[in-house]
Coordinates of C-alpha atoms and ligand atoms in Angstrom, one line a residue:
M281 CA 114.6 165.8 67.7
L282 CA 116.8 163.3 69.0
C283 CA 119.7 164.2 71.2
S284 CA 123.0 163.0 69.8
G285 CA 124.9 160.1 71.6
I286 CA 122.0 159.4 74.0
P287 CA 120.3 156.0 73.7
S288 CA 116.4 155.6 73.9
P289 CA 115.1 154.8 77.2
I290 CA 113.1 151.8 77.9
F291 CA 109.4 152.6 79.3
L292 CA 110.5 156.2 79.0
I293 CA 112.5 156.3 82.1
F294 CA 114.9 153.3 82.1
S295 CA 118.1 154.3 80.5
S296 CA 121.7 153.0 80.9
D297 CA 122.9 156.5 80.1
V298 CA 121.9 158.1 83.5
P299 CA 123.5 157.6 87.0
Q300 CA 121.9 154.7 88.7
L301 CA 121.4 156.7 91.9
L302 CA 118.5 158.4 89.9
Y303 CA 116.4 155.3 90.3
Y304 CA 117.3 154.7 93.9
S305 CA 116.4 158.3 94.8
H306 CA 113.2 158.5 92.8
L307 CA 111.4 155.2 92.6
P308 CA 111.2 154.2 96.2
A309 CA 110.1 157.8 97.2
L310 CA 107.7 157.8 94.4
I311 CA 106.2 154.6 95.2
I312 CA 106.1 154.9 99.0
S313 CA 104.4 158.5 98.9
L314 CA 101.8 157.1 96.4
I315 CA 101.1 154.0 98.7
I316 CA 100.9 155.9 101.8
G317 CA 98.8 158.9 100.4
L318 CA 96.4 156.4 98.8
F319 CA 96.2 154.2 101.7
V320 CA 95.6 157.0 104.2
Y321 CA 92.9 158.3 101.8
F322 CA 90.9 155.0 101.5
K323 CA 91.2 154.7 105.2
N324 CA 89.4 157.9 106.1
K325 CA 88.3 160.4 103.5
T326 CA 89.0 163.6 105.5
L327 CA 90.1 166.8 104.0
L328 CA 93.5 166.0 105.5
S329 CA 93.8 162.7 103.8
K330 CA 92.7 164.4 100.6
I331 CA 95.3 167.0 100.8
L332 CA 98.0 164.4 101.7
L333 CA 96.9 162.5 98.7
S334 CA 97.2 165.5 96.4
I335 CA 100.8 166.0 97.7
S336 CA 101.8 162.5 96.9
L337 CA 100.2 162.5 93.6
V338 CA 102.0 165.8 92.6
F339 CA 105.1 164.6 94.1
S340 CA 104.9 161.2 92.4
L341 CA 104.1 162.8 89.1
W342 CA 107.0 165.3 89.6
S343 CA 109.4 162.4 90.4
F344 CA 108.1 160.6 87.2
L345 CA 108.4 163.4 84.9
S346 CA 111.8 164.0 86.3
L347 CA 112.9 160.5 85.5
I348 CA 111.7 161.1 82.0
T349 CA 113.7 164.4 81.5
W350 CA 116.8 162.6 82.7
S351 CA 116.3 159.5 80.6
S352 CA 114.7 160.7 77.4
N353 CA 116.7 161.4 74.2
R354 CA 114.0 163.2 72.5
S355 CA 113.7 167.0 72.9
D356 CA 109.9 167.2 72.6
V357 CA 109.5 164.7 75.4
V358 CA 112.0 166.4 77.6
M359 CA 110.5 169.7 77.1
M360 CA 107.0 168.4 77.9
A361 CA 108.3 166.4 80.9
W362 CA 110.2 169.5 82.4
A363 CA 107.9 172.3 81.5
P364 CA 105.5 171.8 84.4
D365 CA 108.4 171.4 86.9
G366 CA 107.8 174.8 88.2
I367 CA 104.1 174.5 88.7
M368 CA 104.4 171.1 90.4
Y369 CA 107.2 172.4 92.5
L370 CA 105.1 175.3 93.9
S371 CA 102.0 173.1 94.1
I372 CA 103.9 170.9 96.6
F373 CA 104.6 173.8 98.7
V374 CA 101.2 175.5 98.5
L375 CA 99.6 172.1 99.3
S376 CA 101.9 171.6 102.1
I377 CA 101.2 175.0 103.8
Y378 CA 97.4 173.9 103.3
F379 CA 98.0 170.7 104.9
A380 CA 99.7 172.3 108.0
Y381 CA 96.9 174.8 108.3
V382 CA 94.3 171.9 108.3
F383 CA 96.4 169.7 110.5
F384 CA 97.0 172.5 113.2
D385 CA 93.5 173.9 113.2
K386 CA 91.6 170.8 112.3
K387 CA 89.4 172.8 109.9
D388 CA 89.4 173.9 106.3
V389 CA 91.3 177.2 105.6
S390 CA 89.4 180.5 105.0
F391 CA 88.3 181.6 101.3
T392 CA 90.8 184.3 101.4
K393 CA 93.7 182.0 102.4
K394 CA 92.6 179.9 99.3
I395 CA 92.8 183.0 97.1
I396 CA 96.3 183.7 98.3
F397 CA 97.3 180.1 97.5
G398 CA 96.0 180.5 94.1
L399 CA 97.8 183.8 93.6
I400 CA 101.0 182.2 94.3
L401 CA 100.6 179.7 91.9
L402 CA 99.2 182.0 89.2
P403 CA 102.5 183.4 87.9
A404 CA 103.8 179.8 87.6
I405 CA 100.7 178.9 85.6
A406 CA 100.8 181.8 83.4
L407 CA 104.5 181.6 82.6
T408 CA 105.0 178.0 82.0
P409 CA 104.2 177.7 78.4
T410 CA 106.4 180.8 77.6
D411 CA 110.2 181.3 77.2
Y412 CA 110.4 182.6 80.6
N413 CA 110.3 178.9 81.7
L414 CA 112.4 176.9 79.4
Y415 CA 114.4 178.1 76.3
N416 CA 117.5 177.1 74.2
F417 CA 117.2 173.4 74.1
D418 CA 120.5 171.8 73.6
I419 CA 120.6 168.8 71.8
S420 CA 124.2 168.1 71.3
S421 CA 125.5 167.1 74.6
Y422 CA 123.4 168.0 77.6
C423 CA 120.1 167.3 75.9
G424 CA 117.9 169.7 78.0
P425 CA 116.9 173.5 77.9
Q426 CA 118.0 176.3 79.9
E427 CA 115.9 177.3 82.8
G428 CA 114.5 181.1 82.7
K429 CA 116.2 182.9 85.5
F430 CA 113.3 185.1 86.4
F431 CA 110.8 182.1 86.5
Y432 CA 112.9 179.9 88.6
N433 CA 113.9 182.7 91.0
Y434 CA 110.2 183.3 91.5
Y435 CA 109.5 179.9 92.5
Y436 CA 112.5 179.4 94.9
L437 CA 111.6 182.8 96.4
A438 CA 108.0 181.7 96.8
G439 CA 109.1 178.2 98.1
A440 CA 111.4 179.8 100.9
I441 CA 108.5 182.2 101.9
I442 CA 106.1 179.4 102.3
F443 CA 108.7 177.3 104.1
L444 CA 109.1 180.1 106.7
W445 CA 105.4 180.6 106.8
I446 CA 105.0 177.0 107.8
V447 CA 107.5 177.5 110.5
I448 CA 106.1 180.7 112.0
L449 CA 102.6 179.1 111.8
A450 CA 103.9 175.9 113.6
V451 CA 105.5 178.1 116.5
H452 CA 102.3 180.2 116.7
R453 CA 100.2 177.0 116.9
Y454 CA 102.5 175.3 119.4
R455 CA 102.3 178.3 121.8
R456 CA 98.5 178.2 121.6
A457 CA 98.0 174.6 122.1
E458 CA 97.6 173.3 125.6
A459 CA 100.6 171.9 127.3
E460 CA 98.8 168.6 127.9
G461 CA 97.1 166.2 125.7
G462 CA 99.9 165.5 123.3
F463 CA 98.9 168.0 120.6
R464 CA 102.0 169.9 121.0
R465 CA 104.0 166.9 120.3
Q466 CA 102.1 166.2 117.3
I467 CA 102.7 169.7 116.0
V468 CA 106.4 169.4 116.5
I469 CA 106.6 166.1 114.8
M470 CA 104.4 167.3 111.9
T471 CA 106.6 170.3 111.4
I472 CA 109.9 168.6 111.5
G473 CA 108.6 166.1 108.9
L474 CA 107.0 168.7 106.7
G475 CA 110.0 171.0 107.2
L476 CA 112.7 168.5 106.3
F477 CA 110.9 167.4 103.2
L478 CA 110.3 171.0 101.9
L479 CA 113.8 172.0 102.9
S480 CA 115.5 169.2 101.2
F481 CA 113.3 169.6 98.3
F482 CA 113.8 173.2 98.0
A483 CA 117.5 173.3 98.9
T484 CA 118.7 170.7 96.8
G485 CA 116.8 172.0 93.7
Y486 CA 118.0 175.6 94.4
I487 CA 121.7 174.3 94.8
A488 CA 121.4 172.1 91.8
S489 CA 120.2 174.8 89.5
L490 CA 122.6 177.4 91.1
L491 CA 125.5 175.1 90.5
D492 CA 124.3 173.7 87.4
K493 CA 124.9 170.3 88.9
Y494 CA 121.6 168.7 88.4
Y495 CA 122.4 165.4 90.0
I496 CA 122.2 167.1 93.4
D497 CA 118.4 167.3 92.8
F498 CA 118.5 163.5 93.5
Y499 CA 119.0 163.8 97.2
G500 CA 116.1 166.1 97.5
L501 CA 113.8 163.4 97.1
F502 CA 115.0 161.6 100.2
G503 CA 113.2 164.3 102.2
M504 CA 110.0 162.9 101.2
T505 CA 110.8 160.0 103.2
F506 CA 111.3 161.9 106.3
F507 CA 108.0 163.5 105.9
M508 CA 106.3 160.1 105.3
A509 CA 108.2 158.6 108.4
M510 CA 106.9 161.4 110.5
L511 CA 103.4 161.1 109.1
A512 CA 103.4 157.4 109.7
Y513 CA 104.4 158.3 113.3
L514 CA 101.5 160.4 113.8
I515 CA 99.1 158.1 112.2
V516 CA 100.3 155.3 114.5
K517 CA 99.8 157.7 117.4
F518 CA 96.2 158.4 116.0
K519 CA 96.0 154.6 115.4
A520 CA 94.3 155.4 112.1
F521 CA 95.6 152.2 110.6
D522 CA 98.2 149.6 110.9
I523 CA 101.5 151.4 109.8
K524 CA 103.9 148.5 110.2
L525 CA 101.8 146.5 107.8
L526 CA 101.8 149.4 105.4
A527 CA 105.5 150.0 105.7
A528 CA 106.4 146.3 105.1
Q529 CA 104.1 146.4 102.0
A530 CA 105.6 149.5 100.8
L531 CA 109.2 148.2 101.3
V532 CA 108.4 145.0 99.5
V533 CA 106.9 146.5 96.5
A534 CA 109.7 149.1 96.3
I535 CA 112.2 146.4 96.4
V536 CA 110.5 144.0 93.9
I537 CA 110.1 147.0 91.4
L538 CA 113.7 148.1 91.8
I539 CA 115.0 144.8 91.4
G540 CA 112.6 144.0 88.8
S541 CA 113.5 147.3 86.9
Q542 CA 117.3 145.9 86.6
F543 CA 116.1 143.4 83.9
F544 CA 115.8 146.3 81.4
F545 CA 119.5 147.0 81.6
I546 CA 121.1 143.7 82.2
K547 CA 123.0 142.6 79.3
T548 CA 124.9 139.4 80.3
T549 CA 123.1 136.0 80.9
T550 CA 125.1 135.5 84.2
N551 CA 123.5 139.0 85.5
M552 CA 120.2 137.8 84.3
I553 CA 120.4 134.6 86.2
L554 CA 121.7 136.3 89.4
T555 CA 119.1 139.3 89.1
G556 CA 116.3 136.5 88.5
I557 CA 117.3 134.7 91.6
T558 CA 117.4 137.8 93.7
F559 CA 114.2 138.9 92.3
V560 CA 112.4 135.7 93.1
L561 CA 113.9 135.5 96.7
S562 CA 113.0 139.0 97.4
T563 CA 109.5 138.5 96.1
V564 CA 109.3 135.3 98.3
F565 CA 110.6 136.8 101.3
G566 CA 108.9 140.0 100.9
W567 CA 105.5 138.1 100.6
W568 CA 106.5 136.2 103.8
L569 CA 107.5 139.4 105.5
V570 CA 104.1 141.1 104.8
K571 CA 102.3 138.0 105.8
S572 CA 103.9 137.5 109.2
V573 CA 103.6 141.1 110.0
K574 CA 100.2 141.0 109.2
L575 CA 99.6 138.1 111.3
E576 CA 101.6 139.8 114.2
S577 CA 99.5 142.8 113.8
Q578 CA 96.3 140.6 114.0
R579 CA 97.4 138.9 117.1
K580 CA 98.3 142.4 118.6
E581 CA 95.0 143.5 117.9
Q582 CA 93.4 140.5 119.4
L583 CA 95.5 140.8 122.5
Q584 CA 94.6 144.5 122.9
S585 CA 91.0 143.8 122.5
L586 CA 91.4 140.9 125.1
A587 CA 93.2 143.3 127.5
D588 CA 90.6 145.8 127.1
Q589 CA 87.8 143.3 127.9
L590 CA 89.6 142.3 131.0
A591 CA 90.1 145.8 132.1
E592 CA 86.4 146.4 131.7
G593 CA 85.6 143.2 133.5
N594 CA 88.1 144.2 136.3
D595 CA 86.4 147.5 136.6
K596 CA 83.0 145.9 136.9
L597 CA 84.0 143.5 139.4
Q598 CA 85.6 146.2 141.5
K599 CA 82.6 148.2 141.4
L600 CA 80.5 145.1 142.5
D601 CA 82.8 144.6 145.3
N602 CA 82.5 148.1 146.4
A603 CA 78.7 147.9 146.3
K604 CA 78.8 144.8 148.3
S605 CA 80.9 146.3 150.9
E606 CA 78.8 149.2 151.0
F607 CA 75.7 147.0 151.2
I608 CA 77.1 144.9 154.1
S609 CA 78.0 148.2 155.9
I610 CA 74.6 149.7 155.8
A611 CA 72.9 146.4 156.5
S612 CA 75.1 145.7 159.4
H613 CA 74.3 149.2 160.9
Q614 CA 70.7 148.5 160.6
L615 CA 71.1 144.9 162.0
R616 CA 73.1 146.2 165.0
T617 CA 70.3 148.1 166.5
P618 CA 67.8 145.5 167.5
P619 CA 70.3 143.1 169.1
T620 CA 71.5 146.1 171.2
A621 CA 68.0 146.7 172.4
I622 CA 67.8 143.0 173.3
K623 CA 71.0 143.1 175.1
G624 CA 69.9 146.0 177.1
Y625 CA 66.5 144.6 177.9
S626 CA 67.6 141.2 178.7
S627 CA 70.2 142.2 180.9
L628 CA 67.8 144.5 182.8
L629 CA 65.7 141.4 183.1
L630 CA 68.4 139.3 184.4
E631 CA 69.3 141.9 186.9
G632 CA 65.6 141.8 188.2
S633 CA 64.7 145.1 187.2
Y634 CA 61.3 143.9 186.2
G635 CA 60.7 141.6 189.0
K636 CA 62.3 138.5 190.2
L637 CA 62.6 135.7 187.8
T638 CA 62.4 132.0 188.5
N639 CA 65.5 129.8 188.0
E640 CA 64.1 128.4 184.8
Q641 CA 63.3 131.8 183.4
S642 CA 66.7 133.1 184.4
A643 CA 68.4 130.1 182.6
A644 CA 66.5 130.7 179.4
L645 CA 67.2 134.4 179.2
N646 CA 70.7 133.8 179.8
N647 CA 70.6 131.7 176.8
V648 CA 68.8 134.5 175.0
Y649 CA 71.5 137.0 176.2
K650 CA 74.4 134.7 175.2
R651 CA 73.1 134.0 171.6
N652 CA 72.4 137.8 171.3
E653 CA 76.0 138.4 172.1
D654 CA 77.2 135.9 169.5
M655 CA 75.0 137.8 167.0
I656 CA 76.5 141.3 167.8
A657 CA 79.9 139.7 167.5
L658 CA 79.0 138.6 164.2
I659 CA 77.4 141.8 163.0
D660 CA 80.5 143.7 164.4
N661 CA 82.9 141.5 162.5
L662 CA 80.9 142.0 159.2
L663 CA 80.9 145.7 159.7
E664 CA 84.7 145.5 160.5
T665 CA 85.4 143.5 157.4
S666 CA 83.4 145.9 155.0
R667 CA 85.3 148.9 156.6
I668 CA 88.7 147.2 156.1
E669 CA 87.7 146.3 152.6
S670 CA 86.5 149.9 151.7
G671 CA 89.4 151.3 153.5
T672 CA 87.2 153.6 155.8
I673 CA 88.7 152.5 159.0
A674 CA 90.1 155.2 161.1
Y675 CA 92.6 154.5 163.7
E676 CA 93.0 156.6 166.9
Y677 CA 96.4 156.3 168.6
K678 CA 96.7 156.8 172.4
K679 CA 99.2 155.8 175.0
F680 CA 98.0 153.4 177.8
Q681 CA 99.3 150.8 180.3
L682 CA 99.2 147.1 179.3
E683 CA 98.6 145.6 182.6
D684 CA 95.4 147.5 183.0
F685 CA 94.5 146.6 179.3
L686 CA 95.0 142.9 179.8
E687 CA 93.3 143.0 183.2
D688 CA 90.4 144.3 181.3
I689 CA 90.3 141.6 178.9
Y690 CA 90.6 138.9 181.5
E691 CA 87.5 140.5 183.3
T692 CA 85.4 140.1 180.4
L693 CA 86.2 136.5 179.5
I694 CA 87.0 134.7 182.8
F695 CA 83.1 134.3 183.2
K696 CA 83.0 132.5 179.8
A697 CA 85.9 130.3 180.7
K698 CA 84.5 129.5 184.0
E699 CA 81.3 128.5 182.5
K700 CA 83.1 126.1 180.1
N701 CA 85.4 124.7 182.9
V702 CA 88.3 126.1 181.2
S703 CA 91.1 127.7 183.2
L704 CA 92.2 131.1 182.2
E705 CA 95.4 132.6 183.3
F706 CA 97.1 135.7 182.6
V707 CA 100.8 135.2 183.4
P708 CA 102.5 138.3 184.8
S709 CA 105.4 139.6 183.1
E710 CA 108.9 139.1 184.6
N711 CA 109.7 142.7 184.1
P712 CA 107.3 145.6 184.3
L713 CA 105.6 146.2 180.9
P714 CA 105.9 149.6 179.4
E715 CA 103.2 151.9 178.2
I716 CA 102.4 151.4 174.7
T717 CA 100.9 153.7 172.0
T718 CA 98.5 152.2 169.7
D719 CA 94.9 152.2 168.8
K720 CA 93.5 150.6 172.1
D721 CA 90.1 149.7 171.0
K722 CA 91.3 148.0 167.9
F723 CA 94.1 146.1 169.8
R724 CA 91.7 145.0 172.4
E725 CA 89.5 143.5 169.7
V726 CA 92.4 141.6 168.3
I727 CA 93.6 140.1 171.8
S728 CA 90.0 139.5 173.0
N729 CA 89.0 137.5 169.9
L730 CA 92.2 135.3 170.4
V731 CA 91.5 134.7 174.0
D732 CA 87.8 134.1 173.0
N733 CA 88.8 131.7 170.4
A734 CA 91.3 129.8 172.8
V735 CA 88.4 129.4 175.3
K736 CA 86.1 128.3 172.4
Y737 CA 88.2 125.9 170.8
T738 CA 89.4 124.4 174.2
K739 CA 87.3 121.5 175.9
E740 CA 89.7 120.8 178.9
G741 CA 92.7 122.3 180.2
G742 CA 93.3 125.9 180.1
V743 CA 94.2 129.0 178.4
K744 CA 97.3 131.1 179.3
V745 CA 98.1 134.6 178.0
K746 CA 101.6 136.0 178.4
A747 CA 102.9 139.4 177.6
E748 CA 106.6 140.3 177.4
L749 CA 108.6 143.1 176.2
Q750 CA 111.0 142.1 173.3
K751 CA 114.1 144.4 172.7
G752 CA 114.3 144.9 168.9
F753 CA 111.9 143.9 166.3
T754 CA 113.9 140.9 165.0
A755 CA 113.2 138.3 162.6
L756 CA 110.7 135.5 163.4
S757 CA 112.6 133.1 165.7
H758 CA 110.3 130.4 164.7
D759 CA 108.7 129.8 161.4
G760 CA 106.5 126.9 161.8
S761 CA 103.6 128.5 159.9
A762 CA 102.9 130.2 156.8
N763 CA 100.9 132.6 158.6
S764 CA 103.6 134.3 160.2
T765 CA 103.5 137.5 157.9
P766 CA 106.1 139.9 159.3
I767 CA 105.0 143.6 158.3
A768 CA 107.0 144.3 155.3
G769 CA 110.1 146.3 156.0
A770 CA 109.2 146.8 159.7
E771 CA 112.4 144.9 161.0
K772 CA 114.6 146.1 158.3
E773 CA 113.7 149.7 158.8
D774 CA 114.0 149.6 162.6
P775 CA 115.8 146.8 164.0
E776 CA 116.0 148.2 167.5
K777 CA 112.4 149.0 167.8
D778 CA 110.8 147.5 171.0
V779 CA 107.9 145.3 170.8
I780 CA 105.4 143.7 173.0
R781 CA 104.7 140.1 172.4
I782 CA 101.5 138.6 173.5
S783 CA 100.9 134.9 173.1
V784 CA 97.7 133.1 173.8
S785 CA 98.3 129.4 174.2
D786 CA 95.6 126.8 174.8
T787 CA 95.4 123.0 175.3
G788 CA 92.4 122.9 172.8
I789 CA 91.7 121.1 169.6
G790 CA 94.8 122.5 167.8
I791 CA 95.1 123.3 164.2
P792 CA 96.1 120.7 161.5
E793 CA 99.2 121.7 159.5
T794 CA 97.1 121.9 156.4
E795 CA 94.8 124.4 157.8
L796 CA 97.6 126.8 159.2
P797 CA 98.2 128.5 155.8
F798 CA 94.4 129.6 155.3
L799 CA 93.9 130.6 159.0
F800 CA 93.8 134.1 158.5
Q801 CA 91.8 134.4 155.4
K802 CA 88.3 135.7 155.2
F803 CA 85.5 133.2 156.2
S804 CA 88.0 130.7 157.1
R805 CA 86.8 128.1 159.4
G806 CA 88.3 124.8 160.3
K807 CA 86.9 121.8 158.6
D808 CA 85.9 120.1 161.7
I809 CA 84.5 123.1 163.6
S810 CA 81.1 122.5 162.6
R811 CA 81.2 119.4 164.5
L812 CA 82.1 121.2 167.7
N813 CA 78.9 123.3 167.5
V814 CA 80.9 126.6 168.1
A815 CA 79.4 129.7 166.8
G816 CA 81.6 131.7 164.6
T817 CA 82.0 133.3 161.2
G818 CA 85.7 132.7 160.3
L819 CA 86.0 136.5 160.1
G820 CA 87.7 137.2 163.6
L821 CA 91.4 136.2 162.5
F822 CA 91.0 137.8 159.3
V823 CA 89.9 141.2 161.0
G824 CA 92.7 140.6 163.5
K825 CA 95.3 140.3 161.0
K826 CA 94.3 143.3 159.0
I827 CA 94.3 145.4 162.2
M828 CA 97.7 144.3 163.1
E829 CA 99.0 145.0 159.9
A830 CA 97.5 148.6 160.1
L831 CA 99.2 148.9 163.8
G832 CA 102.6 148.1 162.4
G833 CA 102.6 144.7 164.2
R834 CA 102.3 141.1 163.2
I835 CA 100.3 138.1 164.1
W836 CA 100.7 134.4 163.4
A837 CA 99.6 130.9 164.8
E838 CA 101.5 127.9 165.8
S839 CA 100.2 124.4 166.7
G840 CA 101.4 121.0 167.0
G841 CA 98.5 119.6 165.1
E842 CA 95.2 118.3 165.8
G843 CA 94.4 117.8 169.7
K844 CA 97.8 119.5 170.5
G845 CA 96.7 122.9 171.5
S846 CA 97.6 126.2 169.6
V847 CA 99.5 129.4 170.3
F848 CA 98.4 132.6 168.7
I849 CA 101.4 135.3 168.8
V850 CA 100.9 138.9 168.4
E851 CA 103.5 141.5 168.2
I852 CA 103.0 145.1 168.3
P853 CA 105.6 148.0 168.6
T854 CA 105.6 150.1 171.8
E855 CA 105.8 153.4 169.8
V856 CA 104.0 154.4 166.8
K857 CA 105.9 156.0 163.9
E858 CA 104.9 159.7 163.0
K859 CA 104.0 158.7 159.6
E860 CA 101.8 155.9 160.6
M861 CA 99.9 158.2 163.0
S862 CA 99.3 160.8 160.3
A863 CA 98.5 158.4 157.5
Q864 CA 96.0 156.5 159.7
G865 CA 94.6 159.4 161.7
Ligands
ADP942 P1 85.7 131.9 164.2 O1 86.3 131.6 165.6 O2 84.5 132.8 164.2 O3 85.3 130.7 163.2 P2 88.1 133.1 163.4 O4 88.6 133.8 162.3 O5 88.3 133.7 164.8 O6 86.5 132.7 163.3 O7 88.8 131.7 163.4 C1 88.9 131.2 162.3 C2 89.3 129.7 162.5 O8 90.5 129.4 163.1 C3 88.3 128.9 163.4 O9 87.1 128.5 162.8 C4 89.0 127.7 163.8 O10 89.0 126.7 162.9 C5 90.4 128.3 163.9 N1 90.9 128.7 165.2 C6 90.9 129.8 165.7 N2 91.5 129.9 166.9 C7 91.7 128.7 167.3 C8 92.2 128.0 168.4 N3 92.6 128.7 169.6 N4 92.4 126.7 168.5 C9 92.0 126.0 167.4 N5 91.5 126.5 166.3 C10 91.5 127.7 166.2

């Protein structure tokens, strides 16, 4: 039978007689849900994606049939499309709770639960073909049947119960989940999405039938979008597939279908042309959008994989570097033993403990002794470098008098200077020097190396060592060299901090300006040094700088250039800060 006064729809669902909102609410939701359901399913065929696909299939079918009931003018068609409404509605709820269980527990539900799900659906299935479902078809104006009160109340009630069930289940699983690991977040997002979807679906359907205003039903479908959006978010979190691309595709397809569908209602040529242009434009731009999103996501993937590779490589390098430091450290320990024995025996020999030596023997043995000393210094430097790099250096702070300290260094190096015919002078300070607190042995290492270098790199003239108390740790007064690296924050934190400045100046070979910036780097040696036939490793200054940094001081070099001598300057605070003490032992 045909309803009076209602035009026949095109393709079952397109009619000019219904509010156009109908299409806007139904079609995009239908298409998006189908696309996402199918996509997730084909990406990974897990139980969860099967349930999701079922939800989206039932939902899409439900939307489609709903469109038919709205548009059709034939009573039999309307009845056929309307009759399964209850079953499908309930199925969506049952599938949703099934989905929630599998999502939360990551496994299928028990057989008992499946029976319960079936029992919930059973009355709806049994009553669908009866008068309890639909009756009294009205063909005159409204073109639809009455809904059976009992039947519809049953499924609204069941829907409400399932909705609450999901919420309670979610709260329970949330409590049970570990606070870390992000699963709680997933539960919240999932529940909000599913909850909003079901709530809008349930509430609008219920209100619509309560008020007899069926168009309210339209809005319920927008809830599906929430669900899909939340799902999409989760999927992005899981990185199951590229949701951006999918969203773009879904959007474009939905828009094109929506605009395309307008051709069926358009009556004037102008409208036809306008819609045609819109259609072509949106197709072209849509295609372009999808393409660029695809490109972007590919690029991102490439970048990500590059970044991963880089991180991996970096990790390997780090490990290699550690292994190297460890190797050097072990090797140096082993290497240190023989030269120490050589040193001991040769000094005993030199002292005449094993009988008097001839002058020639003495001279030769002296050479052995000196060469051995160089080797010890080299090994010590290597050891120190590896300790610095592995961060296993421990600093021991104590208070001591500077004058004695400098005297000590003088004693050990004057012999070497005399031998080279280089004068070595420790200029007394104008004011008495205070006691300082620092790691005495490490600090001695730094100053000794500077004086030793000054003697080493000076052929004629002399070396002068000067120590003065400086009130306040001020910014560098001179900045001739890039090596002058003030310790970060030191002067800002404590402008009034007293420092001792020790300068070691020589009249030696000097340092070319081009070499100044690299002086304190590992294994850095001047390019003409080999010609001088001076033993060395290029580690002394590197180690010195690291030690000075650790002690809260600084070190830098100045030179007028080649042949013009050099000055090495060290500044060290007289007091050590509490936190430095505890941090560095
Ligand atoms: P080494 O002396 O073992 O080569 P250092 O790290 O102590 O290693 O010094 C690095 C380089 O700095 C030296 O090779 C040399 O070129 C330069 N250098 C150090 N001290 C002086 C100095 N007093 N005069 C000129 N050049 C110096």
